[in-house]
Amino acid sequence: LLGGLLLSCTNKSVIADYQIIPLPQEVVATGGEAFVLTAHTLIVYESDETMQRNAHLLAEYIAEKTGLILSVTDVPTPNSITLSLGTDVGHAEGYNLVVDANGVNIVGADVAGVFYGVQTLREALPMARGGEVILPAVRVADYPRFGYRGMMIDVSRHFFDVDMVKRYLDIMEVHKLNKFHWHLTDDQGWRIEIKKYPELTNKGAWRGKDELIPPTYLSGNERYGGYYTQKEMKDLINYAQQRNIMIIPE
């Protein structure tokens, strides 16, 4: 099937690959006609705020990987990428993804399931700018094996700024991980702004020569550390929630 598609494609066409990580529970090549993703393709979502967010995230992913700028709408349209909820998926956070000549349909058991279907489509897309993207006909049925799928980062011993934490969350989302264990305080640093107790960050967020906390973990004699303001914490919590990630603070 892929060989035939390659022969029929122009030089500007690229082909999606469904062999992704984590591998879905079931990936079946149906052998039908492929769907061609172009700048005219629309992303259609059910009229719901969280589903709309999934649709806009998908538009961002497609633009990032292919350069195609797709419009988002809640009006049903043929030959589109459609995001919806369905009662027949059967597993929490599960989804079905079907590609045929008429478009792409992602049906989730819940909003999280739709989000993970979006991640599967995102990862299957090739990194290519310009031209058409060929999506071979396929049926994907997937759900997580474990309800808790987590990663941990220790910012007490080594401080990572907001952009780095967001990058960490980005890596988690594409691999369908949903719990972020955030090690925020320990004897090597206090990383949360508490306005009632400013010395927690004035003194506890820094270590080095002449600091309350001496140099450790090769931090050297320069002042080392940092902390997150309450505004930054709220921003990161919201960023994680949009990606179906629960923050667990330690």
PDB file of C-alpha atoms in Angstrom:
ATOM      1  CA  LEU A   1       0.000   0.000   0.000  1.00  0.00           C
ATOM      2  CA  LEU A   2       2.728   2.484   0.983  1.00  0.00           C
ATOM      3  CA  GLY A   3       4.768   1.557  -2.094  1.00  0.00           C
ATOM      4  CA  GLY A   4       1.841   2.319  -4.354  1.00  0.00           C
ATOM      5  CA  LEU A   5       1.243   5.611  -2.608  1.00  0.00           C
ATOM      6  CA  LEU A   6       4.874   6.582  -2.999  1.00  0.00           C
ATOM      7  CA  LEU A   7       4.737   5.959  -6.735  1.00  0.00           C
ATOM      8  CA  SER A   8       1.583   8.036  -7.105  1.00  0.00           C
ATOM      9  CA  CYS A   9       2.785  10.995  -5.008  1.00  0.00           C
ATOM     10  CA  THR A  10       4.327  14.130  -6.381  1.00  0.00           C
ATOM     11  CA  ASN A  11       7.709  15.308  -5.165  1.00  0.00           C
ATOM     12  CA  LYS A  12       5.942  17.588  -2.705  1.00  0.00           C
ATOM     13  CA  SER A  13       3.852  14.839  -1.094  1.00  0.00           C
ATOM     14  CA  VAL A  14       4.779  13.094   2.145  1.00  0.00           C
ATOM     15  CA  ILE A  15       3.180  10.101   3.867  1.00  0.00           C
ATOM     16  CA  ALA A  16       2.059   9.692   7.483  1.00  0.00           C
ATOM     17  CA  ASP A  17       3.420   6.793   9.547  1.00  0.00           C
ATOM     18  CA  TYR A  18       1.292   5.243  12.293  1.00  0.00           C
ATOM     19  CA  GLN A  19       4.187   3.351  13.912  1.00  0.00           C
ATOM     20  CA  ILE A  20       4.384   5.703  16.878  1.00  0.00           C
ATOM     21  CA  ILE A  21       5.384   5.675  20.568  1.00  0.00           C
ATOM     22  CA  PRO A  22       3.505   4.540  22.564  1.00  0.00           C
ATOM     23  CA  LEU A  23       2.186   2.075  20.004  1.00  0.00           C
ATOM     24  CA  PRO A  24      -1.644   2.063  20.049  1.00  0.00           C
ATOM     25  CA  GLN A  25      -3.511  -1.065  21.130  1.00  0.00           C
ATOM     26  CA  GLU A  26      -4.666  -1.736  17.566  1.00  0.00           C
ATOM     27  CA  VAL A  27      -3.564  -0.287  14.219  1.00  0.00           C
ATOM     28  CA  VAL A  28      -5.226  -1.819  11.148  1.00  0.00           C
ATOM     29  CA  ALA A  29      -4.446  -0.698   7.601  1.00  0.00           C
ATOM     30  CA  THR A  30      -7.848  -0.915   5.918  1.00  0.00           C
ATOM     31  CA  GLY A  31      -6.513  -0.776   2.362  1.00  0.00           C
ATOM     32  CA  GLY A  32      -8.904   1.931   1.231  1.00  0.00           C
ATOM     33  CA  GLU A  33      -8.167   5.176  -0.515  1.00  0.00           C
ATOM     34  CA  ALA A  34      -5.933   7.557   1.430  1.00  0.00           C
ATOM     35  CA  PHE A  35      -6.928  10.999   2.675  1.00  0.00           C
ATOM     36  CA  VAL A  36      -4.983  13.978   1.400  1.00  0.00           C
ATOM     37  CA  LEU A  37      -4.345  16.698   3.970  1.00  0.00           C
ATOM     38  CA  THR A  38      -4.071  20.137   2.369  1.00  0.00           C
ATOM     39  CA  ALA A  39      -4.382  23.782   3.371  1.00  0.00           C
ATOM     40  CA  HIS A  40      -8.102  23.519   2.506  1.00  0.00           C
ATOM     41  CA  THR A  41      -8.783  20.824   5.100  1.00  0.00           C
ATOM     42  CA  LEU A  42     -10.915  21.975   8.055  1.00  0.00           C
ATOM     43  CA  ILE A  43     -10.810  20.818  11.663  1.00  0.00           C
ATOM     44  CA  VAL A  44     -14.366  20.286  12.943  1.00  0.00           C
ATOM     45  CA  TYR A  45     -15.206  19.929  16.633  1.00  0.00           C
ATOM     46  CA  GLU A  46     -18.337  19.387  18.656  1.00  0.00           C
ATOM     47  CA  SER A  47     -19.644  22.643  20.130  1.00  0.00           C
ATOM     48  CA  ASP A  48     -17.801  22.437  23.441  1.00  0.00           C
ATOM     49  CA  GLU A  49     -15.093  24.674  24.915  1.00  0.00           C
ATOM     50  CA  THR A  50     -12.700  21.870  25.810  1.00  0.00           C
ATOM     51  CA  MET A  51     -13.201  20.190  22.432  1.00  0.00           C
ATOM     52  CA  GLN A  52     -12.536  23.521  20.769  1.00  0.00           C
ATOM     53  CA  ARG A  53      -9.251  23.708  22.662  1.00  0.00           C
ATOM     54  CA  ASN A  54      -8.317  20.246  21.349  1.00  0.00           C
ATOM     55  CA  ALA A  55      -9.098  21.434  17.829  1.00  0.00           C
ATOM     56  CA  HIS A  56      -6.918  24.527  18.129  1.00  0.00           C
ATOM     57  CA  LEU A  57      -4.073  22.475  19.608  1.00  0.00           C
ATOM     58  CA  LEU A  58      -4.318  20.120  16.626  1.00  0.00           C
ATOM     59  CA  ALA A  59      -4.173  23.092  14.263  1.00  0.00           C
ATOM     60  CA  GLU A  60      -0.990  24.249  16.033  1.00  0.00           C
ATOM     61  CA  TYR A  61       0.575  20.788  15.777  1.00  0.00           C
ATOM     62  CA  ILE A  62      -0.208  20.497  12.068  1.00  0.00           C
ATOM     63  CA  ALA A  63       1.202  23.960  11.378  1.00  0.00           C
ATOM     64  CA  GLU A  64       4.359  23.127  13.334  1.00  0.00           C
ATOM     65  CA  LYS A  65       5.012  19.855  11.488  1.00  0.00           C
ATOM     66  CA  THR A  66       3.740  20.553   7.972  1.00  0.00           C
ATOM     67  CA  GLY A  67       3.444  24.322   7.617  1.00  0.00           C
ATOM     68  CA  LEU A  68      -0.256  23.929   6.718  1.00  0.00           C
ATOM     69  CA  ILE A  69      -2.546  26.472   8.386  1.00  0.00           C
ATOM     70  CA  LEU A  70      -5.950  24.855   8.935  1.00  0.00           C
ATOM     71  CA  SER A  71      -9.140  26.606   9.987  1.00  0.00           C
ATOM     72  CA  VAL A  72     -11.215  25.393  12.950  1.00  0.00           C
ATOM     73  CA  THR A  73     -15.023  25.277  12.941  1.00  0.00           C
ATOM     74  CA  ASP A  74     -17.937  23.693  14.794  1.00  0.00           C
ATOM     75  CA  VAL A  75     -19.954  23.341  11.555  1.00  0.00           C
ATOM     76  CA  PRO A  76     -19.951  19.742  10.199  1.00  0.00           C
ATOM     77  CA  THR A  77     -18.047  19.668   6.915  1.00  0.00           C
ATOM     78  CA  PRO A  78     -17.141  16.818   4.529  1.00  0.00           C
ATOM     79  CA  ASN A  79     -13.478  15.977   3.907  1.00  0.00           C
ATOM     80  CA  SER A  80     -12.303  17.273   7.256  1.00  0.00           C
ATOM     81  CA  ILE A  81     -10.700  16.194  10.515  1.00  0.00           C
ATOM     82  CA  THR A  82     -13.569  15.692  12.961  1.00  0.00           C
ATOM     83  CA  LEU A  83     -13.267  15.534  16.748  1.00  0.00           C
ATOM     84  CA  SER A  84     -16.207  14.151  18.706  1.00  0.00           C
ATOM     85  CA  LEU A  85     -17.305  12.081  21.709  1.00  0.00           C
ATOM     86  CA  GLY A  86     -18.835   8.619  21.473  1.00  0.00           C
ATOM     87  CA  THR A  87     -20.323   6.093  23.881  1.00  0.00           C
ATOM     88  CA  ASP A  88     -19.008   3.017  22.048  1.00  0.00           C
ATOM     89  CA  VAL A  89     -15.289   3.528  22.727  1.00  0.00           C
ATOM     90  CA  GLY A  90     -15.518   1.612  25.993  1.00  0.00           C
ATOM     91  CA  HIS A  91     -12.416   2.737  27.913  1.00  0.00           C
ATOM     92  CA  ALA A  92     -11.691   5.918  29.850  1.00  0.00           C
ATOM     93  CA  GLU A  93      -9.194   8.082  27.958  1.00  0.00           C
ATOM     94  CA  GLY A  94      -9.679   5.792  24.957  1.00  0.00           C
ATOM     95  CA  TYR A  95     -10.343   6.784  21.364  1.00  0.00           C
ATOM     96  CA  ASN A  96     -10.945   5.455  17.865  1.00  0.00           C
ATOM     97  CA  LEU A  97      -9.236   7.089  14.908  1.00  0.00           C
ATOM     98  CA  VAL A  98     -10.413   6.277  11.385  1.00  0.00           C
ATOM     99  CA  VAL A  99      -8.860   7.607   8.188  1.00  0.00           C
ATOM    100  CA  ASP A 100     -10.456   7.125   4.779  1.00  0.00           C
ATOM    101  CA  ALA A 101     -10.820   9.090   1.570  1.00  0.00           C
ATOM    102  CA  ASN A 102     -13.509  11.280   3.168  1.00  0.00           C
ATOM    103  CA  GLY A 103     -11.414  12.526   6.062  1.00  0.00           C
ATOM    104  CA  VAL A 104     -10.190  11.761   9.567  1.00  0.00           C
ATOM    105  CA  ASN A 105     -12.552  10.942  12.440  1.00  0.00           C
ATOM    106  CA  ILE A 106     -11.332  10.942  16.032  1.00  0.00           C
ATOM    107  CA  VAL A 107     -13.972   9.738  18.509  1.00  0.00           C
ATOM    108  CA  GLY A 108     -13.083   9.721  22.202  1.00  0.00           C
ATOM    109  CA  ALA A 109     -14.712   8.150  25.215  1.00  0.00           C
ATOM    110  CA  ASP A 110     -14.133  11.520  26.878  1.00  0.00           C
ATOM    111  CA  VAL A 111     -12.306  14.772  26.149  1.00  0.00           C
ATOM    112  CA  ALA A 112      -9.025  13.174  27.288  1.00  0.00           C
ATOM    113  CA  GLY A 113      -9.558  10.367  24.776  1.00  0.00           C
ATOM    114  CA  VAL A 114     -10.034  12.877  21.966  1.00  0.00           C
ATOM    115  CA  PHE A 115      -6.873  14.647  23.118  1.00  0.00           C
ATOM    116  CA  TYR A 116      -4.890  11.405  22.878  1.00  0.00           C
ATOM    117  CA  GLY A 117      -6.356  10.697  19.448  1.00  0.00           C
ATOM    118  CA  VAL A 118      -5.090  14.128  18.451  1.00  0.00           C
ATOM    119  CA  GLN A 119      -1.641  13.186  19.798  1.00  0.00           C
ATOM    120  CA  THR A 120      -1.630  10.001  17.711  1.00  0.00           C
ATOM    121  CA  LEU A 121      -2.444  11.949  14.566  1.00  0.00           C
ATOM    122  CA  ARG A 122       0.159  14.557  15.490  1.00  0.00           C
ATOM    123  CA  GLU A 123       2.904  11.974  15.939  1.00  0.00           C
ATOM    124  CA  ALA A 124       1.955  10.137  12.746  1.00  0.00           C
ATOM    125  CA  LEU A 125       2.390  13.277  10.651  1.00  0.00           C
ATOM    126  CA  PRO A 126       5.770  13.625   8.967  1.00  0.00           C
ATOM    127  CA  MET A 127       7.935  16.656   9.611  1.00  0.00           C
ATOM    128  CA  ALA A 128       7.641  18.383   6.233  1.00  0.00           C
ATOM    129  CA  ARG A 129       6.970  21.903   5.035  1.00  0.00           C
ATOM    130  CA  GLY A 130       4.783  22.611   2.036  1.00  0.00           C
ATOM    131  CA  GLY A 131       2.903  20.288  -0.293  1.00  0.00           C
ATOM    132  CA  GLU A 132       0.345  17.615   0.450  1.00  0.00           C
ATOM    133  CA  VAL A 133       0.352  15.125   3.291  1.00  0.00           C
ATOM    134  CA  ILE A 134      -0.934  11.643   2.477  1.00  0.00           C
ATOM    135  CA  LEU A 135      -2.731   9.837   5.327  1.00  0.00           C
ATOM    136  CA  PRO A 136      -3.078   6.128   4.449  1.00  0.00           C
ATOM    137  CA  ALA A 137      -6.453   4.577   5.279  1.00  0.00           C
ATOM    138  CA  VAL A 138      -6.320   3.128   8.777  1.00  0.00           C
ATOM    139  CA  ARG A 139      -8.354   2.208  11.819  1.00  0.00           C
ATOM    140  CA  VAL A 140      -6.761   2.847  15.227  1.00  0.00           C
ATOM    141  CA  ALA A 141      -8.366   1.703  18.476  1.00  0.00           C
ATOM    142  CA  ASP A 142      -6.489   2.737  21.579  1.00  0.00           C
ATOM    143  CA  TYR A 143      -6.761   3.210  25.324  1.00  0.00           C
ATOM    144  CA  PRO A 144      -4.176   3.457  28.127  1.00  0.00           C
ATOM    145  CA  ARG A 145      -3.047   0.299  29.870  1.00  0.00           C
ATOM    146  CA  PHE A 146      -2.485   2.203  33.122  1.00  0.00           C
ATOM    147  CA  GLY A 147      -4.550   5.004  34.634  1.00  0.00           C
ATOM    148  CA  TYR A 148      -1.483   6.588  36.268  1.00  0.00           C
ATOM    149  CA  ARG A 149       1.214   7.411  33.710  1.00  0.00           C
ATOM    150  CA  GLY A 150       3.698   9.737  35.338  1.00  0.00           C
ATOM    151  CA  MET A 151       7.007  11.536  35.232  1.00  0.00           C
ATOM    152  CA  MET A 152       8.844  13.373  38.023  1.00  0.00           C
ATOM    153  CA  ILE A 153      11.169  16.367  37.960  1.00  0.00           C
ATOM    154  CA  ASP A 154      13.170  17.667  40.930  1.00  0.00           C
ATOM    155  CA  VAL A 155      13.471  21.458  40.788  1.00  0.00           C
ATOM    156  CA  SER A 156      14.570  21.723  44.412  1.00  0.00           C
ATOM    157  CA  ARG A 157      18.106  20.501  43.787  1.00  0.00           C
ATOM    158  CA  HIS A 158      18.357  21.886  40.261  1.00  0.00           C
ATOM    159  CA  PHE A 159      16.035  24.743  39.323  1.00  0.00           C
ATOM    160  CA  PHE A 160      14.379  24.723  35.893  1.00  0.00           C
ATOM    161  CA  ASP A 161      12.640  27.850  34.621  1.00  0.00           C
ATOM    162  CA  VAL A 162       9.032  28.068  33.369  1.00  0.00           C
ATOM    163  CA  ASP A 163       9.955  27.501  29.720  1.00  0.00           C
ATOM    164  CA  MET A 164      11.848  24.327  30.602  1.00  0.00           C
ATOM    165  CA  VAL A 165       8.945  22.995  32.690  1.00  0.00           C
ATOM    166  CA  LYS A 166       6.577  23.660  29.780  1.00  0.00           C
ATOM    167  CA  ARG A 167       8.952  21.822  27.466  1.00  0.00           C
ATOM    168  CA  TYR A 168       8.879  18.894  29.914  1.00  0.00           C
ATOM    169  CA  LEU A 169       5.058  18.935  29.839  1.00  0.00           C
ATOM    170  CA  ASP A 170       5.167  19.043  26.024  1.00  0.00           C
ATOM    171  CA  ILE A 171       7.266  15.872  25.980  1.00  0.00           C
ATOM    172  CA  MET A 172       4.840  14.221  28.407  1.00  0.00           C
ATOM    173  CA  GLU A 173       1.754  15.050  26.360  1.00  0.00           C
ATOM    174  CA  VAL A 174       3.007  13.583  23.106  1.00  0.00           C
ATOM    175  CA  HIS A 175       3.774  10.333  24.958  1.00  0.00           C
ATOM    176  CA  LYS A 176       0.297  10.355  26.572  1.00  0.00           C
ATOM    177  CA  LEU A 177       1.539  10.719  30.158  1.00  0.00           C
ATOM    178  CA  ASN A 178      -0.975  12.258  32.551  1.00  0.00           C
ATOM    179  CA  LYS A 179       0.648  12.775  35.990  1.00  0.00           C
ATOM    180  CA  PHE A 180       3.415  15.310  36.648  1.00  0.00           C
ATOM    181  CA  HIS A 181       5.130  14.731  40.012  1.00  0.00           C
ATOM    182  CA  TRP A 182       6.742  18.111  40.773  1.00  0.00           C
ATOM    183  CA  HIS A 183       9.398  17.963  43.525  1.00  0.00           C
ATOM    184  CA  LEU A 184       9.249  21.610  44.654  1.00  0.00           C
ATOM    185  CA  THR A 185      10.821  21.785  48.128  1.00  0.00           C
ATOM    186  CA  ASP A 186      13.660  20.079  49.955  1.00  0.00           C
ATOM    187  CA  ASP A 187      16.728  21.034  51.968  1.00  0.00           C
ATOM    188  CA  GLN A 188      18.392  22.327  48.772  1.00  0.00           C
ATOM    189  CA  GLY A 189      15.781  24.894  47.786  1.00  0.00           C
ATOM    190  CA  TRP A 190      12.257  26.252  48.261  1.00  0.00           C
ATOM    191  CA  ARG A 191      10.628  27.000  44.902  1.00  0.00           C
ATOM    192  CA  ILE A 192       7.140  28.389  45.615  1.00  0.00           C
ATOM    193  CA  GLU A 193       6.273  32.016  46.338  1.00  0.00           C
ATOM    194  CA  ILE A 194       4.309  32.278  49.594  1.00  0.00           C
ATOM    195  CA  LYS A 195       3.490  35.967  50.017  1.00  0.00           C
ATOM    196  CA  LYS A 196       2.822  35.637  53.765  1.00  0.00           C
ATOM    197  CA  TYR A 197       6.313  34.189  54.302  1.00  0.00           C
ATOM    198  CA  PRO A 198       8.668  36.003  51.895  1.00  0.00           C
ATOM    199  CA  GLU A 199      11.862  34.687  53.508  1.00  0.00           C
ATOM    200  CA  LEU A 200      11.036  31.193  52.265  1.00  0.00           C
ATOM    201  CA  THR A 201      12.082  32.409  48.814  1.00  0.00           C
ATOM    202  CA  ASN A 202      14.341  35.320  49.831  1.00  0.00           C
ATOM    203  CA  LYS A 203      16.596  32.879  51.697  1.00  0.00           C
ATOM    204  CA  GLY A 204      15.370  29.381  50.903  1.00  0.00           C
ATOM    205  CA  ALA A 205      15.392  29.638  47.098  1.00  0.00           C
ATOM    206  CA  TRP A 206      19.128  30.352  46.828  1.00  0.00           C
ATOM    207  CA  ARG A 207      22.374  28.685  47.715  1.00  0.00           C
ATOM    208  CA  GLY A 208      26.043  29.556  47.303  1.00  0.00           C
ATOM    209  CA  LYS A 209      28.795  31.498  49.043  1.00  0.00           C
ATOM    210  CA  ASP A 210      27.420  33.612  51.934  1.00  0.00           C
ATOM    211  CA  GLU A 211      23.894  32.200  51.369  1.00  0.00           C
ATOM    212  CA  LEU A 212      21.831  30.439  54.036  1.00  0.00           C
ATOM    213  CA  ILE A 213      22.162  27.212  52.032  1.00  0.00           C
ATOM    214  CA  PRO A 214      25.788  26.360  51.169  1.00  0.00           C
ATOM    215  CA  PRO A 215      26.872  25.258  47.666  1.00  0.00           C
ATOM    216  CA  THR A 216      25.933  21.660  46.875  1.00  0.00           C
ATOM    217  CA  TYR A 217      25.468  19.443  43.810  1.00  0.00           C
ATOM    218  CA  LEU A 218      28.307  21.309  42.051  1.00  0.00           C
ATOM    219  CA  SER A 219      26.391  24.595  42.182  1.00  0.00           C
ATOM    220  CA  GLY A 220      29.647  26.446  42.878  1.00  0.00           C
ATOM    221  CA  ASN A 221      30.188  29.651  44.801  1.00  0.00           C
ATOM    222  CA  GLU A 222      27.960  31.772  42.582  1.00  0.00           C
ATOM    223  CA  ARG A 223      24.422  32.458  43.794  1.00  0.00           C
ATOM    224  CA  TYR A 224      22.283  29.641  42.425  1.00  0.00           C
ATOM    225  CA  GLY A 225      18.546  28.994  42.466  1.00  0.00           C
ATOM    226  CA  GLY A 226      15.200  30.593  41.749  1.00  0.00           C
ATOM    227  CA  TYR A 227      11.497  30.125  42.428  1.00  0.00           C
ATOM    228  CA  TYR A 228       8.099  30.293  40.763  1.00  0.00           C
ATOM    229  CA  THR A 229       5.756  33.189  41.445  1.00  0.00           C
ATOM    230  CA  GLN A 230       2.119  32.439  42.164  1.00  0.00           C
ATOM    231  CA  LYS A 231       1.252  33.821  38.718  1.00  0.00           C
ATOM    232  CA  GLU A 232       3.744  31.449  37.090  1.00  0.00           C
ATOM    233  CA  MET A 233       2.412  28.510  39.091  1.00  0.00           C
ATOM    234  CA  LYS A 234      -1.163  29.217  37.966  1.00  0.00           C
ATOM    235  CA  ASP A 235       0.025  29.499  34.361  1.00  0.00           C
ATOM    236  CA  LEU A 236       1.812  26.141  34.559  1.00  0.00           C
ATOM    237  CA  ILE A 237      -1.179  24.437  36.190  1.00  0.00           C
ATOM    238  CA  ASN A 238      -3.423  25.719  33.397  1.00  0.00           C
ATOM    239  CA  TYR A 239      -0.874  24.687  30.760  1.00  0.00           C
ATOM    240  CA  ALA A 240      -0.799  21.169  32.192  1.00  0.00           C
ATOM    241  CA  GLN A 241      -4.594  20.890  32.483  1.00  0.00           C
ATOM    242  CA  GLN A 242      -4.996  21.768  28.815  1.00  0.00           C
ATOM    243  CA  ARG A 243      -2.800  18.758  28.061  1.00  0.00           C
ATOM    244  CA  ASN A 244      -4.679  16.361  30.372  1.00  0.00           C
ATOM    245  CA  ILE A 245      -1.819  16.389  32.891  1.00  0.00           C
ATOM    246  CA  MET A 246      -2.437  16.562  36.636  1.00  0.00           C
ATOM    247  CA  ILE A 247       0.285  18.284  38.658  1.00  0.00           C
ATOM    248  CA  ILE A 248       1.128  16.487  41.909  1.00  0.00           C
ATOM    249  CA  PRO A 249       3.244  18.830  44.091  1.00  0.00           C
ATOM    250  CA  GLU A 250       5.776  17.462  46.536  1.00  0.00           C
TER     251      GLU A 250
END
